[in-house]
CSV table of C-alpha atoms and ligand atoms in Angstrom, one decimal:
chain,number,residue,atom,x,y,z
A,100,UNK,CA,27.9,57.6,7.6
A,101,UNK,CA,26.2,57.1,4.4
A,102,UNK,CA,23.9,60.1,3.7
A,103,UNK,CA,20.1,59.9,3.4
A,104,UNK,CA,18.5,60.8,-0.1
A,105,UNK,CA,14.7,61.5,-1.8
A,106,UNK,CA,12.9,58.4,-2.2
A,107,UNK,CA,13.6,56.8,-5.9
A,108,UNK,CA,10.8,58.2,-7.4
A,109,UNK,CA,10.3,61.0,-6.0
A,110,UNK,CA,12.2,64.9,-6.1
A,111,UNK,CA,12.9,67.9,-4.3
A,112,UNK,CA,11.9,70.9,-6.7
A,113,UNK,CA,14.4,73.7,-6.0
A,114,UNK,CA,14.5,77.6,-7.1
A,115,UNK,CA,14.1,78.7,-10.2
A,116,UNK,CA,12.4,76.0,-11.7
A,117,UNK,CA,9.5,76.5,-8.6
A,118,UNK,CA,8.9,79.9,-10.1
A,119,UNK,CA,7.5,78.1,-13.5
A,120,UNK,CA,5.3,75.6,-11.4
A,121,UNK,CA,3.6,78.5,-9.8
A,122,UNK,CA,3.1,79.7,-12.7
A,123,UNK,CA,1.5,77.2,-14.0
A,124,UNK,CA,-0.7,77.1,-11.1
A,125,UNK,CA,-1.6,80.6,-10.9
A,126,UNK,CA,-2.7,80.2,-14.5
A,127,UNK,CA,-4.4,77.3,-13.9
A,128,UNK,CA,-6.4,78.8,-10.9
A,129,UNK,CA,-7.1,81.8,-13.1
A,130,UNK,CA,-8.4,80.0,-16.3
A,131,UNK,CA,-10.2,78.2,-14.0
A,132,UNK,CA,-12.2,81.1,-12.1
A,133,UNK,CA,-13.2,82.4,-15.8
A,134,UNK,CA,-14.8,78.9,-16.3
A,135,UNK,CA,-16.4,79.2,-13.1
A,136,UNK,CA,-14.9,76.5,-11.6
A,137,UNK,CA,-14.2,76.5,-7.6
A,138,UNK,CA,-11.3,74.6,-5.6
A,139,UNK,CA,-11.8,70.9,-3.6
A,140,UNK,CA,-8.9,70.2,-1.5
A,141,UNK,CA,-9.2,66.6,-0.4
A,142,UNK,CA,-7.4,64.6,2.2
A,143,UNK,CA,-3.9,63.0,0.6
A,144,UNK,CA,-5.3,59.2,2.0
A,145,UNK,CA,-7.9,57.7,1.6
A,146,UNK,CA,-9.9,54.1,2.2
A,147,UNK,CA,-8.2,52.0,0.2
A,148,UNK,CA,-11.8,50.4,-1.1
A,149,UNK,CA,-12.7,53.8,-2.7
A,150,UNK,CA,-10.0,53.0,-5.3
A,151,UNK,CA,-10.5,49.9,-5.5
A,152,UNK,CA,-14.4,50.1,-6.3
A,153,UNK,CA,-14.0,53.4,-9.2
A,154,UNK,CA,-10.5,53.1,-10.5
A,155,UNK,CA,-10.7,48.8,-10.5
A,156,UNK,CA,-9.0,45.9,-9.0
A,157,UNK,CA,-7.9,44.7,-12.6
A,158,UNK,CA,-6.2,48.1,-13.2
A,159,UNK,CA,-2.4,48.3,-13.0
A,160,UNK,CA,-3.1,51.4,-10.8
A,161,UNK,CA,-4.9,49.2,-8.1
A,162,UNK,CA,-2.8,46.3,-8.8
A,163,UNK,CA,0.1,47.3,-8.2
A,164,UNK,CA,0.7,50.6,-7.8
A,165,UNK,CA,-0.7,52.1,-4.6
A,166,UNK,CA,0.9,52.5,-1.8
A,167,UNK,CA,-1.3,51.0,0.6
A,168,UNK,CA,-0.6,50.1,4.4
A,169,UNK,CA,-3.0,48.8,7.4
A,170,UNK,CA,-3.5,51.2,10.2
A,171,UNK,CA,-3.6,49.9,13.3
A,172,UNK,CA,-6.7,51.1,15.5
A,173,UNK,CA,-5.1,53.8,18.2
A,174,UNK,CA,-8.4,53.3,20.4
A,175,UNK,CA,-11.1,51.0,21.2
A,176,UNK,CA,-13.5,53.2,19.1
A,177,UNK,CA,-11.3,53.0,15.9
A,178,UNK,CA,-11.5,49.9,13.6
A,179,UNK,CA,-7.6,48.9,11.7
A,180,UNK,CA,-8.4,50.5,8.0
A,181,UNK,CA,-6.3,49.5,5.2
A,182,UNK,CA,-5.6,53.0,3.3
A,183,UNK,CA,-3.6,54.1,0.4
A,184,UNK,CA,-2.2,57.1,-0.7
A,185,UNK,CA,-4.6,58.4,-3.7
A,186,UNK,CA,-2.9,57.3,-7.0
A,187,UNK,CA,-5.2,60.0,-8.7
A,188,UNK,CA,-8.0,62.6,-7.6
A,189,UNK,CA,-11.4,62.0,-9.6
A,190,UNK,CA,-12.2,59.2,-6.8
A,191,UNK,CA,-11.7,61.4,-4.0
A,192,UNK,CA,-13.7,64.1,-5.8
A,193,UNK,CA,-16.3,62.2,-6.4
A,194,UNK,CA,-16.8,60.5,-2.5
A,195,UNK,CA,-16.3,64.0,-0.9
A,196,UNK,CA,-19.4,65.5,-3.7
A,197,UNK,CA,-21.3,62.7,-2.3
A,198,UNK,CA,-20.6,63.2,1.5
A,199,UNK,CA,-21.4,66.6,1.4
A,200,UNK,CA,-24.8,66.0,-0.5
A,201,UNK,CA,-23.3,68.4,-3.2
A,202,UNK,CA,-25.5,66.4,-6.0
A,203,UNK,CA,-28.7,66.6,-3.8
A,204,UNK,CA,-28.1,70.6,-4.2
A,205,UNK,CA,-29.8,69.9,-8.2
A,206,UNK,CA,-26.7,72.1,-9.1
A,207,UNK,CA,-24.1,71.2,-11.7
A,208,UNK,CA,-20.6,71.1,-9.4
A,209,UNK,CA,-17.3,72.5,-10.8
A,210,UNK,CA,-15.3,71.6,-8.5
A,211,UNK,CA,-11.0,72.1,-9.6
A,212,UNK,CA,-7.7,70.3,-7.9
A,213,UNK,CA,-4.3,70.6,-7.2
A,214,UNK,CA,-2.0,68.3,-5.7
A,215,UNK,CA,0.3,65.3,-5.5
A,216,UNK,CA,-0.6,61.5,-5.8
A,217,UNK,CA,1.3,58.5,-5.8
A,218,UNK,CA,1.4,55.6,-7.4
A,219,UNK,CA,4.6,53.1,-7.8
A,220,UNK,CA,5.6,52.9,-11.1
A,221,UNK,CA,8.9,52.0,-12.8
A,222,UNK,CA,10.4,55.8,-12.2
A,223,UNK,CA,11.5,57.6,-15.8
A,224,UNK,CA,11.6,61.1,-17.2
A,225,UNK,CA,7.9,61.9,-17.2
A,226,UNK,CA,6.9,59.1,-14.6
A,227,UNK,CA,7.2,59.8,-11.1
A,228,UNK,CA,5.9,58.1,-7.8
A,229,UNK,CA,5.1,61.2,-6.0
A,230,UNK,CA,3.9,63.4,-9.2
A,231,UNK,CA,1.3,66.6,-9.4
A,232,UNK,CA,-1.8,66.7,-10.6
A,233,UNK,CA,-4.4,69.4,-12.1
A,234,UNK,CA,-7.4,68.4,-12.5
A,235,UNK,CA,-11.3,69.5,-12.3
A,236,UNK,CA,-14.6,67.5,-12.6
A,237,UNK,CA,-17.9,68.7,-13.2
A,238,UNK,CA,-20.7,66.2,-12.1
A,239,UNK,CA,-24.1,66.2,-10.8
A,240,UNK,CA,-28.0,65.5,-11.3
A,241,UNK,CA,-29.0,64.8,-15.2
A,242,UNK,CA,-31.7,67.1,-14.6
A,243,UNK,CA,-28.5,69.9,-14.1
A,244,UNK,CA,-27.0,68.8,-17.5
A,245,UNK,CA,-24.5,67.2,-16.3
A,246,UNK,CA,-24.9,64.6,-19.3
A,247,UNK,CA,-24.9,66.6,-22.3
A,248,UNK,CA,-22.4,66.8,-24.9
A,249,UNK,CA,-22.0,70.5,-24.3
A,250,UNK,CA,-19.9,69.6,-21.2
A,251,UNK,CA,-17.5,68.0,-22.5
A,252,UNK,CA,-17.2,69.9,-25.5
A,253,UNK,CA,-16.4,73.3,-23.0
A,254,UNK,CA,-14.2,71.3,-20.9
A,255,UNK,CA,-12.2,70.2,-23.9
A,256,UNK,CA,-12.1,74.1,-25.1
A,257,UNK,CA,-11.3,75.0,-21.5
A,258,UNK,CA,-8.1,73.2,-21.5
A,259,UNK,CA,-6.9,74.1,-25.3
A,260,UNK,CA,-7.4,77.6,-24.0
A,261,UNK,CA,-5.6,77.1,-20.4
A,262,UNK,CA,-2.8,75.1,-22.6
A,263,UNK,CA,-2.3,78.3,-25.0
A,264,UNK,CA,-2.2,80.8,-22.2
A,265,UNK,CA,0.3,78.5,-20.4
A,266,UNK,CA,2.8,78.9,-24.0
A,267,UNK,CA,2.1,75.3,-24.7
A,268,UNK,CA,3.3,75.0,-28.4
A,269,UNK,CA,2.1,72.1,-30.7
A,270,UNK,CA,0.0,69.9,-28.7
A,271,UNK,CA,-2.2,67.4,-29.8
A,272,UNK,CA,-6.2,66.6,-28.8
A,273,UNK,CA,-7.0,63.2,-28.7
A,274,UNK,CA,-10.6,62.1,-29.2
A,275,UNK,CA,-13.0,59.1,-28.7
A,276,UNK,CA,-15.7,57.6,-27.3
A,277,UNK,CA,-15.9,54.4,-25.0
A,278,UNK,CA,-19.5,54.2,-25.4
A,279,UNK,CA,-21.9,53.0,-22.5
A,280,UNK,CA,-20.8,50.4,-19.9
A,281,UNK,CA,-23.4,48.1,-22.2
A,282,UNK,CA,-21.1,49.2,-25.1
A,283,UNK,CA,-17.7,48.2,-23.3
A,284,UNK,CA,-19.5,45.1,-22.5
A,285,UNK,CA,-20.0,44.2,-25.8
A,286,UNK,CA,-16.9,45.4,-26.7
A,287,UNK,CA,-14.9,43.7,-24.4
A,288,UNK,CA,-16.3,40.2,-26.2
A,289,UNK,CA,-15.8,41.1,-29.4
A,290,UNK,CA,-12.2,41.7,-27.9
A,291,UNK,CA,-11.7,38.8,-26.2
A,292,UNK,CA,-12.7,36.4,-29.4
A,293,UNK,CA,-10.5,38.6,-31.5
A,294,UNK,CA,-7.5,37.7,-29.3
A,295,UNK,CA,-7.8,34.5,-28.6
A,296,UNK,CA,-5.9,33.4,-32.1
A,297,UNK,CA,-3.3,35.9,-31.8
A,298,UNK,CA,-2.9,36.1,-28.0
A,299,UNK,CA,-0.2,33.7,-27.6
A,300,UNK,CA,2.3,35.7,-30.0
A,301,UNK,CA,1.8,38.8,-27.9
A,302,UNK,CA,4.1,39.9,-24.6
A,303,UNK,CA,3.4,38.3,-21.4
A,304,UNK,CA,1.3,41.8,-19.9
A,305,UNK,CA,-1.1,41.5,-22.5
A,306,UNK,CA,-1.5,37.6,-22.3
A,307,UNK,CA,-2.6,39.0,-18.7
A,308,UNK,CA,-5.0,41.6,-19.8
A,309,UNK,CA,-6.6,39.4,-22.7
A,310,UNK,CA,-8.1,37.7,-19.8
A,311,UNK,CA,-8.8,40.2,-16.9
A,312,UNK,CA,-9.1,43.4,-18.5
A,313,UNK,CA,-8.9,42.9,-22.5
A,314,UNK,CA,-9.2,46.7,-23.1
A,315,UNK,CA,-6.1,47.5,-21.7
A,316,UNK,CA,-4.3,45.5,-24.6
A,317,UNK,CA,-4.8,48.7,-26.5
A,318,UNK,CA,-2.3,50.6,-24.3
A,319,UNK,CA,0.3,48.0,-25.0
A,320,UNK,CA,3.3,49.8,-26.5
A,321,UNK,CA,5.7,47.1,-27.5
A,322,UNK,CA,6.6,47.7,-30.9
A,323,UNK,CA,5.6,43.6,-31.7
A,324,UNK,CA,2.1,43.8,-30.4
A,325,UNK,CA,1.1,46.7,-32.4
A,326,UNK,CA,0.2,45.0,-36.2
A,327,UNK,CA,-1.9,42.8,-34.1
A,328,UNK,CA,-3.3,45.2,-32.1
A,329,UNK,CA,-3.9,47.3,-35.0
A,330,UNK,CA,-6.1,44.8,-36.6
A,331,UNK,CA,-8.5,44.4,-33.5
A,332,UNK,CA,-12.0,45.6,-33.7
A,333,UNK,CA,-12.6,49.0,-32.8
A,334,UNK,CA,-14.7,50.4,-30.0
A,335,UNK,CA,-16.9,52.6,-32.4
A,336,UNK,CA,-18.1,49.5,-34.1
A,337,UNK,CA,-19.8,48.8,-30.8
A,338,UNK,CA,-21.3,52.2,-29.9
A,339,UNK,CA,-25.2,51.9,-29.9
A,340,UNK,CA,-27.0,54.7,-31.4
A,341,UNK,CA,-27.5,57.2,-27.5
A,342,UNK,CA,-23.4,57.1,-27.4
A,343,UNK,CA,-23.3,57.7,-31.3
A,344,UNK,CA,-25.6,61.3,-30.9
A,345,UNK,CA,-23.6,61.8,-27.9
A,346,UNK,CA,-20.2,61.8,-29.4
A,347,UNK,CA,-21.2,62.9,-33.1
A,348,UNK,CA,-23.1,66.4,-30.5
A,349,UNK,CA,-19.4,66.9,-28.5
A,350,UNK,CA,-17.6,66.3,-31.9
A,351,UNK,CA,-20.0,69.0,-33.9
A,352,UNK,CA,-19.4,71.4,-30.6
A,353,UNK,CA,-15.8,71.1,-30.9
A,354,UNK,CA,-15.6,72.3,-34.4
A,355,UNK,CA,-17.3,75.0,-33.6
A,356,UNK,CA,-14.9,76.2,-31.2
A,357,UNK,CA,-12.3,75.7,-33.8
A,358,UNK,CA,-10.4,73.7,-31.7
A,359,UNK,CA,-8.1,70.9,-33.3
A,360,UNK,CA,-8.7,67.2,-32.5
A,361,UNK,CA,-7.9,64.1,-34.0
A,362,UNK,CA,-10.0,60.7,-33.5
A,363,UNK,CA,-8.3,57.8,-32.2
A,364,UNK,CA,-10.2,54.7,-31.9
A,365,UNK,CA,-7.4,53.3,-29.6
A,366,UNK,CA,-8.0,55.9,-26.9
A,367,UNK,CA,-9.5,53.9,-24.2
A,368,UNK,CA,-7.8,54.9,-21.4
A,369,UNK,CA,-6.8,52.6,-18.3
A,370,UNK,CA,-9.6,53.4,-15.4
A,371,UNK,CA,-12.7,51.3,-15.4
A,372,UNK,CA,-14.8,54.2,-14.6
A,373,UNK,CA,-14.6,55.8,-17.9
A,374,UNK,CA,-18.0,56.0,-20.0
A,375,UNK,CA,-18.1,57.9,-23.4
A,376,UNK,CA,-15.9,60.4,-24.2
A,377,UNK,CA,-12.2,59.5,-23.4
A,378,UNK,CA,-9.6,62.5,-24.3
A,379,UNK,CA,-5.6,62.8,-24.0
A,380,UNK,CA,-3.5,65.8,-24.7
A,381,UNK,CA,-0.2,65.1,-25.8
A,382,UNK,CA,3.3,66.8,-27.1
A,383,UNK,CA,5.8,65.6,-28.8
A,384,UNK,CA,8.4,66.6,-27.2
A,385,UNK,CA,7.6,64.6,-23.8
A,386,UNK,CA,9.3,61.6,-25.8
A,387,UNK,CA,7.8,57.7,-24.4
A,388,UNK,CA,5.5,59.7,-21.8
A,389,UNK,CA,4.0,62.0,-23.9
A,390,UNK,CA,1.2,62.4,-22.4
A,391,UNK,CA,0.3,65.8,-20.8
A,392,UNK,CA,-3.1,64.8,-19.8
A,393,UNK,CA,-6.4,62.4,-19.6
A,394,UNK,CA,-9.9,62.4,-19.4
A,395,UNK,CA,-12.9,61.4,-20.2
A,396,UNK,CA,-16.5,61.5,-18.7
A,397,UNK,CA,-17.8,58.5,-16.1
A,398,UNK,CA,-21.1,58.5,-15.8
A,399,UNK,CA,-21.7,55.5,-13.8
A,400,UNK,CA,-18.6,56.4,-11.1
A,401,UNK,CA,-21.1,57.9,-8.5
A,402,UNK,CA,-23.5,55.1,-8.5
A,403,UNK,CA,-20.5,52.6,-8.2
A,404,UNK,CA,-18.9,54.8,-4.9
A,405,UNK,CA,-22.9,54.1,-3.8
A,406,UNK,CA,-24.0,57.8,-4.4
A,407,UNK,CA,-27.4,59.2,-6.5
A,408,UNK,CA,-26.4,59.3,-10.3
A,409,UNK,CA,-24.6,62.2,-11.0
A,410,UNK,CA,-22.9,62.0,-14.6
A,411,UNK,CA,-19.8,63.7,-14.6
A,412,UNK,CA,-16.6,64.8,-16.7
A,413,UNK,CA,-13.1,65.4,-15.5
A,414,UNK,CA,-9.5,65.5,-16.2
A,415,UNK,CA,-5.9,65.2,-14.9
A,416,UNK,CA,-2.6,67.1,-16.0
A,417,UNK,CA,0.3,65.7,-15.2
A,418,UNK,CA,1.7,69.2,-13.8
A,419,UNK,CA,5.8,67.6,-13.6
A,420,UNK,CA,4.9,67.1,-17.7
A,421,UNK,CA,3.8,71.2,-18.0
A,422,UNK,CA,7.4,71.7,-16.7
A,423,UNK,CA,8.9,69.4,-18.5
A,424,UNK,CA,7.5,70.7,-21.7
A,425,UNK,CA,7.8,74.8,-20.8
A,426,UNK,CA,11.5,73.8,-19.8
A,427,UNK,CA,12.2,72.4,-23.1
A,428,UNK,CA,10.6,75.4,-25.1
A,429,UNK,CA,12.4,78.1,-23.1
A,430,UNK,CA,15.2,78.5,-20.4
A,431,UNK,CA,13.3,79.5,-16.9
A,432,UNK,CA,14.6,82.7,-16.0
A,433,UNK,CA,16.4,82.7,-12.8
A,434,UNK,CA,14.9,84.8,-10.0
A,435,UNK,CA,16.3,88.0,-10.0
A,436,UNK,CA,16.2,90.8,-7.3
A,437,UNK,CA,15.1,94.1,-8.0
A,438,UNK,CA,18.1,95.5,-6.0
A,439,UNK,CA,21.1,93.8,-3.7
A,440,UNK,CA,21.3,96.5,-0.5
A,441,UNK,CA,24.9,96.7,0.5
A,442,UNK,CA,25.6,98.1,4.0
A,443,UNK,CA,29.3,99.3,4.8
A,444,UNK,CA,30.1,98.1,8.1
A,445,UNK,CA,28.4,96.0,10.6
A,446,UNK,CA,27.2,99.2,12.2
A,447,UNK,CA,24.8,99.9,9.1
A,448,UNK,CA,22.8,96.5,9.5
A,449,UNK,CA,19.9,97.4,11.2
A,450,UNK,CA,19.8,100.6,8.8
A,451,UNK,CA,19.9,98.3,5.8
A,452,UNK,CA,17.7,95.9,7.0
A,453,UNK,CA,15.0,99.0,7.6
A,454,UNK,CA,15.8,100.5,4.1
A,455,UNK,CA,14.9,96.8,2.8
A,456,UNK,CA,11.9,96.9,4.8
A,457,UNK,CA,10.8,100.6,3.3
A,458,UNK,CA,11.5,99.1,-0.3
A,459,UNK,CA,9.7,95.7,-0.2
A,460,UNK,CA,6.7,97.2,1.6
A,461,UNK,CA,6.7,99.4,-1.7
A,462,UNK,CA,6.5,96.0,-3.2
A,463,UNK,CA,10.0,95.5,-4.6
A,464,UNK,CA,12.3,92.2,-4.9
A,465,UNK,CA,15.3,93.2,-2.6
A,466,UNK,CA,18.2,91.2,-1.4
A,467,UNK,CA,19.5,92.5,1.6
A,468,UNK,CA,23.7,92.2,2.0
A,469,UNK,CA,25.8,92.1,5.3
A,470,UNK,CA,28.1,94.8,6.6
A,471,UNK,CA,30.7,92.0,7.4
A,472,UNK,CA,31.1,92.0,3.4
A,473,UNK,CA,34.2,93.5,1.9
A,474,UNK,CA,32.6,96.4,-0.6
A,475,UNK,CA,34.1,93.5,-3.7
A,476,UNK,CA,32.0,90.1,-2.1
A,477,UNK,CA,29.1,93.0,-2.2
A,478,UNK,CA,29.5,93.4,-5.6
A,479,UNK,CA,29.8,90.0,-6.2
A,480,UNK,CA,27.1,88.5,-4.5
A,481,UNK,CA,24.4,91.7,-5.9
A,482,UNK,CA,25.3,90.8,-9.6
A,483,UNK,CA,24.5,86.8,-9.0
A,484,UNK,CA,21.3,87.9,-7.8
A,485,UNK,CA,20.2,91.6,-8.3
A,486,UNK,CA,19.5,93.7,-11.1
A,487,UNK,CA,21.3,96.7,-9.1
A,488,UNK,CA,23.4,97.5,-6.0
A,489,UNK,CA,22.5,100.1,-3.5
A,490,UNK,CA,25.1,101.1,-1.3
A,491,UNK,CA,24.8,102.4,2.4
A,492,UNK,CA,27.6,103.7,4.5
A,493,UNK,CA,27.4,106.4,7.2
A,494,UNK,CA,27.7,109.5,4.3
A,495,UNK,CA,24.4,107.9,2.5
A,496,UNK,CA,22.3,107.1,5.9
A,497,UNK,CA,23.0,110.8,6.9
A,498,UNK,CA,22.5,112.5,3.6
A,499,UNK,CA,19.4,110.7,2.4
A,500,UNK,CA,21.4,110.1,-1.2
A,501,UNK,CA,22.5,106.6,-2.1
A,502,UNK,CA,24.1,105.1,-4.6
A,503,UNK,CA,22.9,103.0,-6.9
A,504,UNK,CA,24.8,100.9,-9.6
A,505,UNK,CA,23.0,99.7,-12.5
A,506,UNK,CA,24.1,96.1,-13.5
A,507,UNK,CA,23.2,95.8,-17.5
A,508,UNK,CA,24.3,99.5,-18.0
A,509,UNK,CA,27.5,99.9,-15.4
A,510,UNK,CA,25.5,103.2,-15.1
A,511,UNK,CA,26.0,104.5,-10.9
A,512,UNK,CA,23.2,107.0,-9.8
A,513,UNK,CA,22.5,109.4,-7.2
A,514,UNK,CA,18.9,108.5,-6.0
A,515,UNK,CA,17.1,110.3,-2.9
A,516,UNK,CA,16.2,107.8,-0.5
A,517,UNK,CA,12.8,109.5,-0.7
A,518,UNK,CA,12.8,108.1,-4.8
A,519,UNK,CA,14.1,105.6,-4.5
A,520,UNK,CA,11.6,102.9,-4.6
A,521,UNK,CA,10.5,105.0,-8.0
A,522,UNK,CA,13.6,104.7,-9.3
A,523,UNK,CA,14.5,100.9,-8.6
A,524,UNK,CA,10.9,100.0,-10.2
A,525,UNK,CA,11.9,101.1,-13.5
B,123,AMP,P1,-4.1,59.4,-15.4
B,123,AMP,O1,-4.6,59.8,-14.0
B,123,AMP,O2,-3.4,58.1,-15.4
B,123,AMP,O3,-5.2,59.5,-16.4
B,123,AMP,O4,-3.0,60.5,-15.8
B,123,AMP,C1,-3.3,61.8,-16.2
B,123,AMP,C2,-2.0,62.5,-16.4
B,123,AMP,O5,-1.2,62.5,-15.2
B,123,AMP,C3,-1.2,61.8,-17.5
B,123,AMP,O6,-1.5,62.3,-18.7
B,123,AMP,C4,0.2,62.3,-17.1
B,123,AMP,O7,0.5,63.6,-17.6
B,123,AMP,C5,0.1,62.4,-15.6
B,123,AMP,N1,0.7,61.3,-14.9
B,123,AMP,C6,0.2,60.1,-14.7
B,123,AMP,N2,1.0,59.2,-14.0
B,123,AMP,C7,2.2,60.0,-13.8
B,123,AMP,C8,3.4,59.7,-13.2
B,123,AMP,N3,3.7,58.5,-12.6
B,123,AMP,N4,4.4,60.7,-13.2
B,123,AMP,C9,4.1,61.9,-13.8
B,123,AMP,N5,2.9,62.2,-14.4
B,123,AMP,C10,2.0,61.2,-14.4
């Protein structure tokens, strides 16, 4: 029988290489807190129409990567939905913030993520279909703030500061602005008569996107396309004055920080609900995908999900891309017990196994042993996954003095059982 296997796309995470992602999330989470920001957990599925309506039909995203399906009503009462697995989380953010009224509240919402989405793309090192993200928005009533340029300039510092603490070495800050949706719309002609001489040399996707969605040629990385595209007319040319202060305020804000950045004019960034600043941290050692995350503020996105306007900012990581990156700068420890408890004899199993209890209740890593072991598969098995061996046979359970064998230093110890949780904490 041929055996079953993950999904193409998608992959089990095993020990030790969990450890680092919680990490990475308990980092996250604490950063986070310090910023003030609070968790949303929202539901994995969603109408598909949500997506369809922020994200954008013309999208690749909506176009062909979500998983979508048509569930059948169970019950008179339900109506058949059409639903997809969320491809990314800002949408979902967003809709719950206006279901729960959370703009009518006149308070600025933090609101942080953590989770998987989906979206069928070609699978690659970096690119998954089922793939973590961690993200955070902060959106709500102009008359909270929510449109100033000191926003996004603390959410930028936020994660150059959540990157350091993570050991993140050399990444990059990416900067622009997209300008106002009557900006794009201006921009997008100027596009689309810049194209139309050069179009036809260019590969078939971006013969596509000339026509439905001409920003989107800027993301084009076949090597061909790019002295063309470099010679297209750039977004800041058609920034009115309102997006200039904006972006020239976040820009001065920035500096202040001292946090790096570098403009790049091409940084437009695929989602239609994107307004002003767009941002991407990347590393270079993430190769093709070298992004580690996007951003960018979307003013309009509640209005077009039918909500009040609420200006917001947000951002995804691409969490598999943290790991990907930490892995690459160092070797992830493996897990290693604080002691291997080795009882001599089947008869000393429920002794060990309340020993181990004493000693993790004291808050200790212990691997607990079988008394079917010879004393050598003991040994064995405690130096694959302990720092030290403690042995129990009849002499020690009686005596209150155990053994203990230290692993780096071959040292063997008496220890009082009354010590010993002192002693293996050292
Ligand atoms: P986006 O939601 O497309 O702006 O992506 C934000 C971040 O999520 C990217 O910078 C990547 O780090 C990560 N990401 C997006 N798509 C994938 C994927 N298919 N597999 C792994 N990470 C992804």
């Amino acid at each position: 029988m041929s055996t079953l296997k993950a999904v193409r796309g998608t992959r089990d995470l095993l020990p030790p290489e969990t450890a680092l992602w919680n990490r990475i999330e308990a980092t996250a989470r604490a950063v986070f807190a310090r910023y003030n920001f609070g968790e949303i957990r929202t539901p994995v599925f969603e109408d598909t129409a949500l997506f369809a309506r922020s994200v954008g039909e013309e999208t690749d995203i909506v176009s062909k990567e979500m998983y979508t399906w048509e569930d059948r009503a169970r019950a008179q009462s339900e109506k058949t939905q059409t639903l997809t697995l969320r491809p990314e989380n800002t949408a979902g953010v967003v809709r719950a913030a206006i279901e729960h009224n959370l703009i009518e509240s006149g308070q600025l919402q933090k609101l942080y993520y953590i989770g998987p989405q989906f979206r069928r793309e070609r699978p690659q090192k970096g690119r998954y279909r089922q793939f973590s993200q961690i993200g955070a928005e902060v959106i709500g009533p102009p008359s909270a703030g929510s449109e100033s340029p000191l926003r996004d300039a603390e959410v930028l510092e936020m994660l150059a500061t959540l990157l350091d603490e993570l050991g993140i070495k050399d990444w990059t800050l990416e900067l622009n602005s997209v300008g106002s949706s009557a900006d794009r719309e201006r921009y997008n002609q100027a596009l689309r008569a810049a194209l139309v001489p050069v179009v036809s040399q260019m590969c078939a996707d971006c013969q596509r996107r000339a026509v439905t969605n001409p920003l989107r040629v800027l993301d084009c990385k076949v090597p061909a396309d790019q002295p063309i595209i470099e010679k297209l007319p750039v977004i800041a040319d058609s920034l009115d004055q309102e997006s200039e202060k904006h972006f020239a305020a976040v820009t001065a804000a920035l500096d202040a920080t001292g946090v790096p950045y570098t403009l790049n004019h091409r940084l437009v960034r695929g989602l239609d609900y994107y307004t002003r600043t767009t941002f991407e941290f990347t590393h270079g050692g993430l190769g093709a995908q070298n992004a580690l995350l996007g951003g960018g503020r979307y003013d309009g996105l509640s209005e077009m999900l039918g909500g009040p306007k609420a200006p917001g900012i947000g951002f995804a990581i691409g969490e598999d891309r943290l790991v990907l990156t930490l892995l690459a700068q160092e070797v992830a420890p493996p897990q290693v017990a604080d002691a291997f408890i080795a009882p001599l004899g089947e008869g000393l199993n429920a002794a060990a196994l309340t020993l181990a209890r004493e000693l993790r209740r004291a808050g200790l890593w212990i691997e607990l042993g079988d008394g079917s072991f010879r004393l050598k598969k003991s040994f064995d098995a405690a130096e694959k996954t302990a720092r030290r061996i403690v042995i129990l046979g009849e002499d020690e359970l009686k005596s209150g003095i155990l053994t203990v064998k230290t692993f780096a230093t071959g040292i063997q110890t008496k220890v009082s059982r009354a010590e010993l949780a002192g002693f293996l904490s050292n």
